[in-house]
Amino acid sequence: MAAASIRLRRLGAVAAVAGGAYFTVLSSPPVASSDRGAPPGVSTAAVRQRITDPFAAVPSRAVQESALIGSGAANPLDVLVIGGGATGCGVALDGATRGLRVGLVERDDFSSGTSSRSTKLIHGGVRYLEKAVFNLDYGQLKLVFHALEERKQVIDNAPHLCHALPCMTPCFNWFDVVYYWMGLKMYDLVAGRRLLHLSRYYSAQESVELFPTLARKGNDRSLKGTVVYYDGQMNDSRLNVALACTAALAGAAVLNHAEVISFLRDEGSGRIIGARIRNNLSGKEFDTYAKVVVNAAGPFCDSVRKMVDEEAKPMICASSGVHIVLPDYYSPEGMGLIVPKTKDGRVIFMLPWLGRTVAGTTDSNTSITMLPEPHEDEIQFILDAISDYLNIKVRRVDVLSAWSGIRPLAMDPTAKNTESISRDHVVCEDYPGLVTITGGKWTTYRSMAEDALDAAIKSGKLSPANECVTSNLQLIGADGWDPASFTVLAQQYVRMKKSYGGKVVPGAMDTAASKHLSHAYGTFAERVAAIAQNENLGKRLAHGYPILEAEVAYCARHEYCESVVDFIARRSRLAFLDTDAANRAVPRIIQILAAEHKWDKSRQKLELQKAQEFLETFKSSKNAQFHDGKHN
C-alpha cells in the first residue's frame, strides 16, 4: 500500500508540473529567431554569404597561423579561444559573426576530446524533467526548457548532420504505461513550439513490429506496451568540424594541433593579454596577443587555469561515459530504445547510428586523460543491461568498437560548497583576462558559447558590430540542403576507382554512398563526388562502409585534416563504428594524406604508429582484455 501511495503521489506531481508547464508554454509569447538580436548589419550579411557560397574555401592552415602570429601587442585579437570542442568552436563562430577579431587554438584536433565521444543525442533531458517534478526544482525545469529550445535550433542549423529520432520506452506494468505516457506528454508540452513530433503509446504487438528484437517476456514479466517520444540525433564530431570551418569562413583564425604552453601577462596589472603557442606539427612557437582569452578546454580547463595559478581551485568533476557499437540488427533503422531506469537505477539506451547500433552508457568517476579507455567491466555492464530487454543473444564478440568519453561536470570555484554539481554550465573570470566556460552539454553548446562571449565582451570592454546571430545561422553545407539531395549525386556522378591491377574502372554512385556523402557534407557533397569521379578516388576505404577515398583528399584540402587519426575518428567515424575496419583502412589513408601533405617516409611511419596506438584504446571484440565466455 505504501508503494502504491508513493506512485500515486508521483503521478499527481507529474500532472501538477505538467499543468504548470502548459501554462508557461501558453503564457510565453513566441520568440522569433530574428527577435533574439539586433537586425543583422551589412557585415553579418556578408558573412552569411561567405558561409553559403557553394564555392567557399576555408583559409589555409598557413594563413590561419599567420593571422595568429600577426596579432601582436599593438594589434591584438579581441578574443583568443583555447579549445576546439563544440563550445570553443561555438565561441569562435559567435565572435566572428559579431564582427570581432577572433583566434582559436586546439592542441589536438577539433572535437578530439569529449565532443566526439558523446551519446550522439541532442536532447532536452527527460531525466532532468523527472528530477524537476519530484524535487520540485524549478532550476532543473528551466534547464529542460532551455535545452529543448536549443535542441530544435541545432537541428535547424545543420539539418544534414542532425535529425529527429523516435525513442521507445518499454513498459512491463500498467503503472509504467501511465507514468511514462504522462511524463513524456509533459516533455512534449515543455517543448511547446519547439516540439519535434508528438509522443504516443504503442501496444505490445505494435511495439515488436516496430522493434523486432524487443523482448515480449523475460524475468517473470511481460511487455504491456511502449511509449515513443522524439529527441534529436547528430553526427557529433562532423557537426563540430562544421562549426570550426564555418567560423573560419566567418573570419576566425582557427588552428588545430596548436597548444598554449604559457600565458602572456601585462607587467603592471597582471592581466592576461595573450598566450605563447606551439604548433605541434612543426614545433614552431609564437606569441599571440588578445584583449581576452576564453578557456573552453572541456575536461582540461583546470589544467589551463593552473598555468595561471598552480593553486587554482578545481572547477571540474570528471565522469566517464562508456559507449559500445554493435551490428545494425540489434536495433531497427530509425527507432531507438531507452530504458530510463534499469534494475540498478541507471539509464540504458540502444540507438541506430550511421548504419550501426550505439549502446550505453555508464556514469562513473574517472581521471582526466587525453585518451580515456573503457574498462571491460563497463562494456560488460552495458551488454548485460541491454540483454534484459532483447530477445536475441547479446555477445561480446559483436562489439565492433567501444569508447570512453569524459563528461566535464562543472563546479563553480566561487561557490561556498560542492553539494550540487551542476549539469548546467558555469562561466567565470577568476583571473583577469581569462574567462572560463565549462560544464553543460552538447545540446546547449550554442548558448554556452553566447554566454562565454558575453562575459568576454564585458571583461575586455569589446565593441561588437552586432548582437549574437548564431541562433539563426546555418552551418557550412546546410544552405539549400534537403533529404532528397543525395539523388543528385546518385544520378550525376560515378565513382572512378583503381582496381588491384592498376586499371581504372567506373562504379555506381550507389544509394548508400550518395546518402552518406549528402549527410556528412551537406551541399558540399558534390565537391567530394567530383574528386571521386575526376581523381579516381571513388573506391570504398573499408568493406561494408560507404566512406570513400575521395573524402580523405577533400578533408585534407578543406577541413584541416592533418593526420590519419583526424580522419578515422573525426572527419569520418570509422574508428567509432568499427575499430578493425578502421585499422585495415589506415595504410590507404596514409597514402592519400601523404600525397596531399607531402609527407616523407618517416612521417608516414609515425602516422601508422599513432593510428595503431589510438585504435588500441577502442575496445572491439578483437582487443578485449578477456573473454569470460558469458556472451560468446
PDB file of N, CA and C in Angstrom, residues 40 58 68 177 215 263 295 360 365 406 477 517 529 565 567:
ATOM      1  N   PRO A  40      20.600  42.078 -38.397  1.00  0.00           N
ATOM      2  CA  PRO A  40      21.940  41.865 -38.918  1.00  0.00           C
ATOM      3  C   PRO A  40      22.397  43.030 -39.787  1.00  0.00           C
ATOM      4  N   VAL A  58      37.800  27.325 -47.043  1.00  0.00           N
ATOM      5  CA  VAL A  58      38.355  27.846 -45.794  1.00  0.00           C
ATOM      6  C   VAL A  58      39.792  28.301 -46.033  1.00  0.00           C
ATOM      7  N   LEU A  68      47.370  34.492 -36.511  1.00  0.00           N
ATOM      8  CA  LEU A  68      47.637  34.424 -35.068  1.00  0.00           C
ATOM      9  C   LEU A  68      48.981  35.058 -34.734  1.00  0.00           C
ATOM     10  N   VAL A 177       3.120   2.290 -17.892  1.00  0.00           N
ATOM     11  CA  VAL A 177       2.497   2.825 -19.115  1.00  0.00           C
ATOM     12  C   VAL A 177       1.939   4.224 -18.850  1.00  0.00           C
ATOM     13  N   ALA A 215      12.243  -7.752 -26.419  1.00  0.00           N
ATOM     14  CA  ALA A 215      11.698  -8.937 -25.740  1.00  0.00           C
ATOM     15  C   ALA A 215      10.267  -8.675 -25.267  1.00  0.00           C
ATOM     16  N   PHE A 263      51.010  31.694 -20.593  1.00  0.00           N
ATOM     17  CA  PHE A 263      50.233  32.910 -20.813  1.00  0.00           C
ATOM     18  C   PHE A 263      51.133  34.140 -20.808  1.00  0.00           C
ATOM     19  N   ASN A 295      38.827  30.288 -22.019  1.00  0.00           N
ATOM     20  CA  ASN A 295      39.250  28.921 -21.732  1.00  0.00           C
ATOM     21  C   ASN A 295      38.050  27.996 -21.930  1.00  0.00           C
ATOM     22  N   GLY A 360      24.679   2.304 -24.585  1.00  0.00           N
ATOM     23  CA  GLY A 360      25.380   2.831 -23.408  1.00  0.00           C
ATOM     24  C   GLY A 360      24.348   3.237 -22.369  1.00  0.00           C
ATOM     25  N   ASN A 365      33.079   7.941 -11.780  1.00  0.00           N
ATOM     26  CA  ASN A 365      34.207   8.846 -11.593  1.00  0.00           C
ATOM     27  C   ASN A 365      35.416   8.361 -12.389  1.00  0.00           C
ATOM     28  N   ILE A 406      34.872  11.693 -21.491  1.00  0.00           N
ATOM     29  CA  ILE A 406      34.892  12.333 -20.173  1.00  0.00           C
ATOM     30  C   ILE A 406      33.898  13.487 -20.148  1.00  0.00           C
ATOM     31  N   GLY A 477      27.428  23.884 -45.496  1.00  0.00           N
ATOM     32  CA  GLY A 477      26.812  22.697 -46.093  1.00  0.00           C
ATOM     33  C   GLY A 477      25.321  22.579 -45.872  1.00  0.00           C
ATOM     34  N   LEU A 517      27.475  10.689 -48.294  1.00  0.00           N
ATOM     35  CA  LEU A 517      28.131  11.957 -48.646  1.00  0.00           C
ATOM     36  C   LEU A 517      27.208  13.137 -48.395  1.00  0.00           C
ATOM     37  N   ALA A 529      32.118  14.183 -54.414  1.00  0.00           N
ATOM     38  CA  ALA A 529      31.761  13.297 -55.523  1.00  0.00           C
ATOM     39  C   ALA A 529      32.592  13.611 -56.772  1.00  0.00           C
ATOM     40  N   VAL A 565      44.549   9.947 -37.675  1.00  0.00           N
ATOM     41  CA  VAL A 565      43.561   9.893 -36.589  1.00  0.00           C
ATOM     42  C   VAL A 565      42.500  10.972 -36.779  1.00  0.00           C
ATOM     43  N   PHE A 567      41.264  11.818 -39.485  1.00  0.00           N
ATOM     44  CA  PHE A 567      40.295  11.301 -40.454  1.00  0.00           C
ATOM     45  C   PHE A 567      39.473  10.146 -39.901  1.00  0.00           C
TER      46      PHE A 567
END
